[in-house]
mmCIF file of C-alpha atoms and ligand atoms in Angstrom:
data_model
loop_
_atom_site.group_PDB
_atom_site.id
_atom_site.type_symbol
_atom_site.label_atom_id
_atom_site.label_comp_id
_atom_site.label_asym_id
_atom_site.label_seq_id
_atom_site.Cartn_x
_atom_site.Cartn_y
_atom_site.Cartn_z
ATOM 1 C CA UNK A 1 1.402 3.347 -8.378
ATOM 2 C CA UNK A 2 0.239 3.702 -11.919
ATOM 3 C CA UNK A 3 -2.541 1.389 -12.499
ATOM 4 C CA UNK A 4 -4.805 0.306 -15.324
ATOM 5 C CA UNK A 5 -7.865 -1.726 -14.614
ATOM 6 C CA UNK A 6 -10.634 -3.541 -16.473
ATOM 7 C CA UNK A 7 -12.577 -4.410 -13.380
ATOM 8 C CA UNK A 8 -13.438 -1.512 -11.188
ATOM 9 C CA UNK A 9 -12.970 -2.863 -7.764
ATOM 10 C CA UNK A 10 -10.766 -5.904 -7.842
ATOM 11 C CA UNK A 11 -7.051 -5.526 -7.571
ATOM 12 C CA UNK A 12 -6.424 -9.032 -8.772
ATOM 13 C CA UNK A 13 -8.012 -8.310 -12.136
ATOM 14 C CA UNK A 14 -6.084 -5.147 -12.799
ATOM 15 C CA UNK A 15 -4.150 -4.949 -15.980
ATOM 16 C CA UNK A 16 -0.460 -4.495 -15.838
ATOM 17 C CA UNK A 17 1.457 -2.001 -17.829
ATOM 18 C CA UNK A 18 4.876 -3.086 -18.939
ATOM 19 C CA UNK A 19 7.415 -0.338 -18.524
ATOM 20 C CA UNK A 20 9.923 -1.790 -20.893
ATOM 21 C CA UNK A 21 7.360 -2.994 -23.418
ATOM 22 C CA UNK A 22 8.662 -6.515 -22.914
ATOM 23 C CA UNK A 23 6.123 -9.330 -22.885
ATOM 24 C CA UNK A 24 5.247 -9.959 -19.272
ATOM 25 C CA UNK A 25 5.488 -13.440 -17.818
ATOM 26 C CA UNK A 26 1.916 -13.504 -16.584
ATOM 27 C CA UNK A 27 2.241 -16.609 -14.493
ATOM 28 C CA UNK A 28 4.993 -15.125 -12.399
ATOM 29 C CA UNK A 29 3.425 -11.748 -12.050
ATOM 30 C CA UNK A 30 0.413 -11.468 -9.864
ATOM 31 C CA UNK A 31 -0.028 -14.770 -8.200
ATOM 32 C CA UNK A 32 -2.640 -14.183 -5.556
ATOM 33 C CA UNK A 33 -2.837 -15.749 -2.142
ATOM 34 C CA UNK A 34 -4.947 -18.589 -3.450
ATOM 35 C CA UNK A 35 -2.341 -19.762 -5.899
ATOM 36 C CA UNK A 36 -4.325 -18.592 -8.925
ATOM 37 C CA UNK A 37 -2.916 -16.262 -11.536
ATOM 38 C CA UNK A 38 -5.617 -13.694 -11.876
ATOM 39 C CA UNK A 39 -4.118 -11.140 -14.224
ATOM 40 C CA UNK A 40 -6.552 -11.233 -17.087
ATOM 41 C CA UNK A 41 -5.049 -9.019 -19.678
ATOM 42 C CA UNK A 42 -1.962 -6.950 -20.235
ATOM 43 C CA UNK A 43 -1.498 -3.832 -22.212
ATOM 44 C CA UNK A 44 1.395 -1.598 -23.054
ATOM 45 C CA UNK A 45 1.302 2.098 -22.586
ATOM 46 C CA UNK A 46 3.456 3.942 -25.032
ATOM 47 C CA UNK A 47 4.728 6.683 -22.728
ATOM 48 C CA UNK A 48 5.477 4.458 -19.767
ATOM 49 C CA UNK A 49 9.225 4.947 -19.628
ATOM 50 C CA UNK A 50 8.606 8.664 -19.782
ATOM 51 C CA UNK A 51 6.237 8.199 -16.827
ATOM 52 C CA UNK A 52 9.025 6.561 -14.934
ATOM 53 C CA UNK A 53 11.406 9.485 -15.445
ATOM 54 C CA UNK A 54 8.739 11.954 -14.422
ATOM 55 C CA UNK A 55 7.803 9.892 -11.369
ATOM 56 C CA UNK A 56 11.411 9.685 -10.201
ATOM 57 C CA UNK A 57 11.778 13.446 -10.467
ATOM 58 C CA UNK A 58 8.548 14.061 -8.557
ATOM 59 C CA UNK A 59 9.449 11.566 -5.857
ATOM 60 C CA UNK A 60 12.729 13.373 -5.304
ATOM 61 C CA UNK A 61 11.050 16.755 -5.121
ATOM 62 C CA UNK A 62 8.358 15.415 -2.795
ATOM 63 C CA UNK A 63 11.043 13.860 -0.618
ATOM 64 C CA UNK A 64 12.711 17.256 -0.256
ATOM 65 C CA UNK A 65 9.406 18.838 0.746
ATOM 66 C CA UNK A 66 8.885 16.268 3.495
ATOM 67 C CA UNK A 67 12.489 16.381 4.616
ATOM 68 C CA UNK A 68 12.368 20.101 5.197
ATOM 69 C CA UNK A 69 8.869 19.934 6.736
ATOM 70 C CA UNK A 70 9.878 17.343 9.310
ATOM 71 C CA UNK A 71 12.123 19.879 11.036
ATOM 72 C CA UNK A 72 9.518 22.630 11.123
ATOM 73 C CA UNK A 73 6.532 23.396 13.301
ATOM 74 C CA UNK A 74 3.556 21.573 11.817
ATOM 75 C CA UNK A 75 -0.085 22.480 11.522
ATOM 76 C CA UNK A 76 -1.823 19.255 12.402
ATOM 77 C CA UNK A 77 -5.500 18.607 11.914
ATOM 78 C CA UNK A 78 -7.641 15.518 11.999
ATOM 79 C CA UNK A 79 -9.867 13.909 9.390
ATOM 80 C CA UNK A 80 -12.240 10.970 9.959
ATOM 81 C CA UNK A 81 -11.382 10.664 13.665
ATOM 82 C CA UNK A 82 -9.151 12.535 16.143
ATOM 83 C CA UNK A 83 -6.414 9.961 15.510
ATOM 84 C CA UNK A 84 -6.537 10.276 11.716
ATOM 85 C CA UNK A 85 -4.014 13.072 11.220
ATOM 86 C CA UNK A 86 -3.093 15.295 8.332
ATOM 87 C CA UNK A 87 -0.550 18.103 7.970
ATOM 88 C CA UNK A 88 0.150 20.839 5.429
ATOM 89 C CA UNK A 89 2.940 18.662 4.108
ATOM 90 C CA UNK A 90 0.512 15.846 3.228
ATOM 91 C CA UNK A 91 -1.541 18.319 1.193
ATOM 92 C CA UNK A 92 1.483 19.981 -0.360
ATOM 93 C CA UNK A 93 3.022 16.695 -1.480
ATOM 94 C CA UNK A 94 -0.203 15.314 -2.919
ATOM 95 C CA UNK A 95 -0.846 18.579 -4.761
ATOM 96 C CA UNK A 96 2.696 18.554 -6.143
ATOM 97 C CA UNK A 97 2.408 14.984 -7.384
ATOM 98 C CA UNK A 98 -1.057 15.335 -8.894
ATOM 99 C CA UNK A 99 -0.554 18.725 -10.526
ATOM 100 C CA UNK A 100 2.735 17.681 -12.106
ATOM 101 C CA UNK A 101 1.370 14.401 -13.402
ATOM 102 C CA UNK A 102 -1.884 15.936 -14.584
ATOM 103 C CA UNK A 103 -0.018 18.567 -16.597
ATOM 104 C CA UNK A 104 2.083 15.905 -18.182
ATOM 105 C CA UNK A 105 -0.613 13.238 -18.633
ATOM 106 C CA UNK A 106 -4.045 14.869 -18.911
ATOM 107 C CA UNK A 107 -5.816 11.551 -19.552
ATOM 108 C CA UNK A 108 -4.521 9.904 -16.382
ATOM 109 C CA UNK A 109 -6.642 9.658 -13.283
ATOM 110 C CA UNK A 110 -5.771 9.925 -9.618
ATOM 111 C CA UNK A 111 -6.734 8.407 -6.323
ATOM 112 C CA UNK A 112 -5.078 10.360 -3.555
ATOM 113 C CA UNK A 113 -5.488 10.131 0.186
ATOM 114 C CA UNK A 114 -5.980 13.829 0.805
ATOM 115 C CA UNK A 115 -8.116 14.405 -2.298
ATOM 116 C CA UNK A 116 -10.386 11.595 -1.130
ATOM 117 C CA UNK A 117 -10.566 13.142 2.332
ATOM 118 C CA UNK A 118 -11.634 16.385 0.623
ATOM 119 C CA UNK A 119 -14.513 14.595 -1.094
ATOM 120 C CA UNK A 120 -13.085 13.456 -4.441
ATOM 121 C CA UNK A 121 -14.616 10.093 -5.315
ATOM 122 C CA UNK A 122 -12.284 7.162 -4.959
ATOM 123 C CA UNK A 123 -12.879 5.431 -8.266
ATOM 124 C CA UNK A 124 -10.723 2.884 -10.035
ATOM 125 C CA UNK A 125 -11.615 2.897 -13.725
ATOM 126 C CA UNK A 126 -10.097 1.556 -16.922
ATOM 127 C CA UNK A 127 -7.930 4.646 -17.293
ATOM 128 C CA UNK A 128 -4.334 4.658 -16.069
ATOM 129 C CA UNK A 129 -4.618 5.742 -12.467
ATOM 130 C CA UNK A 130 -2.030 6.944 -9.985
ATOM 131 C CA UNK A 131 -2.728 5.828 -6.425
ATOM 132 C CA UNK A 132 -0.986 8.223 -4.093
ATOM 133 C CA UNK A 133 -0.276 8.237 -0.399
ATOM 134 C CA UNK A 134 1.593 11.521 0.002
ATOM 135 C CA UNK A 135 2.954 10.668 3.442
ATOM 136 C CA UNK A 136 2.525 7.209 4.881
ATOM 137 C CA UNK A 137 2.994 7.334 8.608
ATOM 138 C CA UNK A 138 1.699 10.874 9.140
ATOM 139 C CA UNK A 139 1.440 10.272 12.881
ATOM 140 C CA UNK A 140 5.109 9.257 12.951
ATOM 141 C CA UNK A 141 5.911 12.325 10.866
ATOM 142 C CA UNK A 142 4.054 14.609 13.286
ATOM 143 C CA UNK A 143 5.926 13.161 16.255
ATOM 144 C CA UNK A 144 9.266 13.052 14.404
ATOM 145 C CA UNK A 145 9.213 9.352 15.094
ATOM 146 C CA UNK A 146 11.112 8.444 12.009
ATOM 147 C CA UNK A 147 10.485 5.284 10.180
ATOM 148 C CA UNK A 148 12.668 5.767 7.194
ATOM 149 C CA UNK A 149 11.307 4.643 3.890
ATOM 150 C CA UNK A 150 14.580 4.517 2.143
ATOM 151 C CA UNK A 151 14.903 4.430 -1.597
ATOM 152 C CA UNK A 152 14.316 1.040 -3.084
ATOM 153 C CA UNK A 153 15.474 2.049 -6.466
ATOM 154 C CA UNK A 154 16.236 -0.503 -9.077
ATOM 155 C CA UNK A 155 16.094 0.179 -12.740
ATOM 156 C CA UNK A 156 14.704 -3.246 -13.570
ATOM 157 C CA UNK A 157 12.464 -4.525 -10.834
ATOM 158 C CA UNK A 158 9.304 -3.270 -9.194
ATOM 159 C CA UNK A 159 9.959 0.177 -8.030
ATOM 160 C CA UNK A 160 8.875 1.629 -4.800
ATOM 161 C CA UNK A 161 9.804 5.267 -4.800
ATOM 162 C CA UNK A 162 10.135 6.483 -1.329
ATOM 163 C CA UNK A 163 12.027 9.179 0.393
ATOM 164 C CA UNK A 164 11.721 9.413 4.129
ATOM 165 C CA UNK A 165 7.988 9.434 4.745
ATOM 166 C CA UNK A 166 7.065 10.284 1.208
ATOM 167 C CA UNK A 167 5.865 7.484 -0.910
ATOM 168 C CA UNK A 168 4.987 7.677 -4.511
ATOM 169 C CA UNK A 169 3.267 4.425 -5.175
ATOM 170 C CA UNK A 170 4.600 3.202 -8.423
ATOM 171 C CA UNK A 171 4.181 -0.044 -10.196
ATOM 172 C CA UNK A 172 7.052 -1.336 -12.257
ATOM 173 C CA UNK A 173 6.259 -4.876 -13.295
ATOM 174 C CA UNK A 174 9.104 -7.225 -13.692
ATOM 175 C CA UNK A 175 8.164 -10.755 -12.778
ATOM 176 C CA UNK A 176 11.676 -12.075 -13.021
ATOM 177 C CA UNK A 177 11.828 -12.781 -9.351
ATOM 178 C CA UNK A 178 15.121 -11.099 -8.608
ATOM 179 C CA UNK A 179 13.890 -10.015 -5.227
ATOM 180 C CA UNK A 180 12.680 -13.180 -3.591
ATOM 181 C CA UNK A 181 11.686 -13.283 0.037
ATOM 182 C CA UNK A 182 14.635 -14.695 1.872
ATOM 183 C CA UNK A 183 12.621 -15.720 4.898
ATOM 184 C CA UNK A 184 10.140 -18.469 4.032
ATOM 185 C CA UNK A 185 9.016 -19.439 7.492
ATOM 186 C CA UNK A 186 6.036 -21.803 7.640
ATOM 187 C CA UNK A 187 5.895 -22.288 11.398
ATOM 188 C CA UNK A 188 3.811 -19.543 12.989
ATOM 189 C CA UNK A 189 5.467 -20.061 16.361
ATOM 190 C CA UNK A 190 8.614 -18.611 14.766
ATOM 191 C CA UNK A 191 6.837 -15.716 13.099
ATOM 192 C CA UNK A 192 7.082 -11.989 13.714
ATOM 193 C CA UNK A 193 3.723 -10.444 12.901
ATOM 194 C CA UNK A 194 3.001 -6.798 12.085
ATOM 195 C CA UNK A 195 -0.230 -4.856 12.246
ATOM 196 C CA UNK A 196 -1.553 -1.293 12.592
ATOM 197 C CA UNK A 197 -4.294 -0.100 14.874
ATOM 198 C CA UNK A 198 -6.680 1.742 12.537
ATOM 199 C CA UNK A 199 -8.587 4.924 13.281
ATOM 200 C CA UNK A 200 -11.533 3.554 15.264
ATOM 201 C CA UNK A 201 -10.939 3.583 19.003
ATOM 202 C CA UNK A 202 -14.395 2.842 20.412
ATOM 203 C CA UNK A 203 -14.401 0.132 23.093
ATOM 204 C CA UNK A 204 -16.073 -2.538 20.923
ATOM 205 C CA UNK A 205 -13.547 -2.056 18.101
ATOM 206 C CA UNK A 206 -10.622 -2.033 20.509
ATOM 207 C CA UNK A 207 -11.873 -5.270 22.088
ATOM 208 C CA UNK A 208 -11.801 -6.967 18.692
ATOM 209 C CA UNK A 209 -8.440 -5.425 17.821
ATOM 210 C CA UNK A 210 -6.880 -6.579 21.091
ATOM 211 C CA UNK A 211 -8.590 -9.967 20.844
ATOM 212 C CA UNK A 212 -7.014 -10.525 17.429
ATOM 213 C CA UNK A 213 -3.628 -9.539 18.751
ATOM 214 C CA UNK A 214 -4.019 -11.762 21.806
ATOM 215 C CA UNK A 215 -4.821 -14.759 19.633
ATOM 216 C CA UNK A 216 -1.749 -14.185 17.516
ATOM 217 C CA UNK A 217 0.509 -13.557 20.498
ATOM 218 C CA UNK A 218 -0.676 -16.707 22.214
ATOM 219 C CA UNK A 219 -0.036 -18.935 19.193
ATOM 220 C CA UNK A 220 2.658 -18.304 20.463
ATOM 221 C CA UNK A 221 4.432 -16.186 17.871
ATOM 222 C CA UNK A 222 7.755 -14.441 18.338
ATOM 223 C CA UNK A 223 5.859 -11.180 18.644
ATOM 224 C CA UNK A 224 3.467 -8.608 17.232
ATOM 225 C CA UNK A 225 4.723 -5.133 16.239
ATOM 226 C CA UNK A 226 3.037 -1.831 15.381
ATOM 227 C CA UNK A 227 5.433 0.503 13.577
ATOM 228 C CA UNK A 228 3.087 3.307 12.476
ATOM 229 C CA UNK A 229 3.269 2.821 8.722
ATOM 230 C CA UNK A 230 1.129 0.246 6.932
ATOM 231 C CA UNK A 231 3.126 0.483 3.733
ATOM 232 C CA UNK A 232 6.475 0.129 5.389
ATOM 233 C CA UNK A 233 5.183 -2.812 7.422
ATOM 234 C CA UNK A 234 3.949 -4.513 4.251
ATOM 235 C CA UNK A 235 7.346 -3.946 2.689
ATOM 236 C CA UNK A 236 8.936 -5.678 5.674
ATOM 237 C CA UNK A 237 7.034 -8.791 4.588
ATOM 238 C CA UNK A 238 8.531 -8.434 1.117
ATOM 239 C CA UNK A 239 12.025 -8.100 2.520
ATOM 240 C CA UNK A 240 11.586 -11.023 4.905
ATOM 241 C CA UNK A 241 12.044 -8.879 8.018
ATOM 242 C CA UNK A 242 8.676 -10.098 9.301
ATOM 243 C CA UNK A 243 6.489 -13.058 8.414
ATOM 244 C CA UNK A 244 2.957 -11.655 8.298
ATOM 245 C CA UNK A 245 0.900 -8.495 8.273
ATOM 246 C CA UNK A 246 -2.771 -7.957 8.857
ATOM 247 C CA UNK A 247 -4.903 -4.873 9.228
ATOM 248 C CA UNK A 248 -8.453 -3.616 9.205
ATOM 249 C CA UNK A 249 -8.914 0.077 8.371
ATOM 250 C CA UNK A 250 -6.135 0.872 5.935
ATOM 251 C CA UNK A 251 -6.864 2.289 2.482
ATOM 252 C CA UNK A 252 -6.139 1.401 -1.132
ATOM 253 C CA UNK A 253 -3.213 3.864 -1.179
ATOM 254 C CA UNK A 254 -1.662 2.043 1.780
ATOM 255 C CA UNK A 255 -1.856 -1.337 0.038
ATOM 256 C CA UNK A 256 -1.506 -0.794 -3.705
ATOM 257 C CA UNK A 257 2.228 -0.598 -4.292
ATOM 258 C CA UNK A 258 3.171 -2.789 -1.366
ATOM 259 C CA UNK A 259 0.953 -5.618 -2.635
ATOM 260 C CA UNK A 260 2.832 -5.634 -5.915
ATOM 261 C CA UNK A 261 6.150 -5.641 -4.126
ATOM 262 C CA UNK A 262 5.172 -8.527 -1.842
ATOM 263 C CA UNK A 263 3.932 -10.637 -4.742
ATOM 264 C CA UNK A 264 7.034 -9.880 -6.745
ATOM 265 C CA UNK A 265 9.050 -11.077 -3.778
ATOM 266 C CA UNK A 266 7.133 -14.367 -3.777
ATOM 267 C CA UNK A 267 4.808 -13.623 -0.873
ATOM 268 C CA UNK A 268 1.033 -13.664 -0.780
ATOM 269 C CA UNK A 269 -1.453 -10.871 -0.239
ATOM 270 C CA UNK A 270 -5.090 -11.650 0.352
ATOM 271 C CA UNK A 271 -8.344 -10.615 1.916
ATOM 272 C CA UNK A 272 -8.753 -11.173 5.643
ATOM 273 C CA UNK A 273 -11.255 -13.928 4.806
ATOM 274 C CA UNK A 274 -8.587 -15.803 2.848
ATOM 275 C CA UNK A 275 -10.107 -14.855 -0.535
ATOM 276 C CA UNK A 276 -8.512 -12.652 -3.177
ATOM 277 C CA UNK A 277 -7.469 -9.153 -2.157
ATOM 278 C CA UNK A 278 -10.005 -6.473 -2.892
ATOM 279 C CA UNK A 279 -8.063 -3.236 -3.083
ATOM 280 C CA UNK A 280 -11.027 -1.126 -1.948
ATOM 281 C CA UNK A 281 -12.007 -3.315 1.001
ATOM 282 C CA UNK A 282 -9.832 -1.625 3.646
ATOM 283 C CA UNK A 283 -8.461 -4.912 4.971
ATOM 284 C CA UNK A 284 -5.552 -7.158 4.163
ATOM 285 C CA UNK A 285 -3.498 -10.165 5.191
ATOM 286 C CA UNK A 286 -0.018 -10.589 3.754
ATOM 287 C CA UNK A 287 2.641 -13.168 4.478
ATOM 288 C CA UNK A 288 5.814 -14.692 3.178
ATOM 289 C CA UNK A 289 4.179 -18.110 2.979
ATOM 290 C CA UNK A 290 0.667 -19.369 2.410
ATOM 291 C CA UNK A 291 0.812 -21.449 5.605
ATOM 292 C CA UNK A 292 1.336 -18.419 7.823
ATOM 293 C CA UNK A 293 -1.236 -16.352 5.918
ATOM 294 C CA UNK A 294 -3.819 -19.106 6.407
ATOM 295 C CA UNK A 295 -3.042 -19.270 10.108
ATOM 296 C CA UNK A 296 -3.487 -15.518 10.534
ATOM 297 C CA UNK A 297 -6.746 -15.525 8.564
ATOM 298 C CA UNK A 298 -8.175 -18.195 10.876
ATOM 299 C CA UNK A 299 -7.461 -16.125 14.004
ATOM 300 C CA UNK A 300 -9.065 -12.889 12.885
ATOM 301 C CA UNK A 301 -12.373 -11.492 13.921
ATOM 302 C CA UNK A 302 -13.396 -8.773 11.437
ATOM 303 C CA UNK A 303 -13.659 -5.032 12.037
ATOM 304 C CA UNK A 304 -15.886 -3.218 9.577
ATOM 305 C CA UNK A 305 -14.399 -0.052 8.095
ATOM 306 C CA UNK A 306 -16.590 0.037 4.996
ATOM 307 C CA UNK A 307 -15.053 0.486 1.563
ATOM 308 C CA UNK A 308 -12.908 3.125 -0.087
ATOM 309 C CA UNK A 309 -15.138 3.326 -3.157
ATOM 310 C CA UNK A 310 -18.509 3.535 -1.423
ATOM 311 C CA UNK A 311 -17.975 4.868 2.108
ATOM 312 C CA UNK A 312 -15.838 7.969 1.718
ATOM 313 C CA UNK A 313 -15.904 8.879 5.417
ATOM 314 C CA UNK A 314 -14.471 5.465 6.112
ATOM 315 C CA UNK A 315 -16.446 4.846 9.231
ATOM 316 C CA UNK A 316 -19.311 2.699 8.012
HETATM 317 N N1 LIG B 1 -7.819 6.632 9.244
HETATM 318 C C1 LIG B 1 -6.559 6.363 9.588
HETATM 319 N N2 LIG B 1 -6.036 6.822 10.746
HETATM 320 C C2 LIG B 1 -4.761 6.530 11.086
HETATM 321 N N3 LIG B 1 -3.943 5.817 10.298
HETATM 322 C C3 LIG B 1 -4.417 5.350 9.134
HETATM 323 C C4 LIG B 1 -5.739 5.598 8.735
HETATM 324 N N4 LIG B 1 -5.921 5.028 7.530
HETATM 325 C C5 LIG B 1 -4.782 4.452 7.185
HETATM 326 N N5 LIG B 1 -3.874 4.637 8.147
HETATM 327 C C6 LIG B 1 -2.532 4.133 8.078
HETATM 328 O O1 LIG B 1 -2.228 3.273 9.173
HETATM 329 C C7 LIG B 1 -0.866 3.495 9.556
HETATM 330 C C8 LIG B 1 -0.850 4.072 10.956
HETATM 331 O O2 LIG B 1 -1.446 3.178 11.834
HETATM 332 C C9 LIG B 1 -0.312 4.448 8.533
HETATM 333 O O3 LIG B 1 0.199 3.716 7.456
HETATM 334 C C10 LIG B 1 -1.521 5.238 8.128
HETATM 335 O O4 LIG B 1 -1.398 5.842 6.860
HETATM 336 P P1 LIG B 1 -1.267 7.430 6.744
HETATM 337 O O5 LIG B 1 -0.160 7.876 7.595
HETATM 338 O O6 LIG B 1 -1.017 7.599 5.282
HETATM 339 O O7 LIG B 1 -2.604 7.973 7.159
HETATM 340 MG MG1 LIG B 2 -0.960 5.683 4.440
HETATM 341 MG MG1 LIG B 3 -0.815 9.198 4.137
#
């Protein structure tokens, strides 16, 4: 996702760059979960269409790297906890994306999962910033448990460049609403709800995690699923394949592009308290309808994972 921001920490106040240099219909663009339209200012970046071409090329190359790596023996290590995995392919893909973009656009900034893990500060400034998750679903990737992130490639609408497990988060504002959520369920008893577990597995955290799931299962809902990829799960909300998503413990690179896609599809993305999404807060609720989002918010007991911008080890 390429991202310009006036406010440092609030996704809802980010500025939106128009790829086509068309005026953007602000009131259809970033409606937040509260029904407000928080985009405060728009600007146009002159080389944006060039960015798009470059990003498509990199996404394809990165996809090839992951595709060949999935068949090979992997060197797996852990980061913040034993369940927070990383492979050479994660590093290779992030390095490929950042080095190519940095060469091409020296003034751009980067927030990348593996760079952050290596100690680079996770800082969202006014400068155009690429937010990169080199492989989303690394655990799936390690186990060859494929959750295919197939190309959602459309020359006009929000673009989510993805090849297998490689995701280049990329924002491509449109606002025309071509991709509306087809499933607009308001009744939670007919909802399929998605979540991910998060890295903390201590008994107290697991009690809260399971308690949240129990509450949602006993609504009753149609079910709760864990598919191993936060981003893909969020995109299932955009496509209408599931009605809601919630998670504590994901990162800005898991949410950034998917939040745009969900909003473009007419869904809502918000904080787990029901307030506006804070991209750095490591928590999110998303849903096709406000009614279901509100229901989910009311069931949740919080798990504290700290913030991406101030707690780099992620285990505050
Ligand atoms: N610390 C962590 N440990 C495990 N998964 C994490 C995580 N932080 C975010 N996730 C994300 O949660 C989902 C798995 O439950 C994946 O989307 C994974 O993204 P990742 O594969 O890019 O790390
Ligand atoms: Mg991820
Ligand atoms: Mg990742």
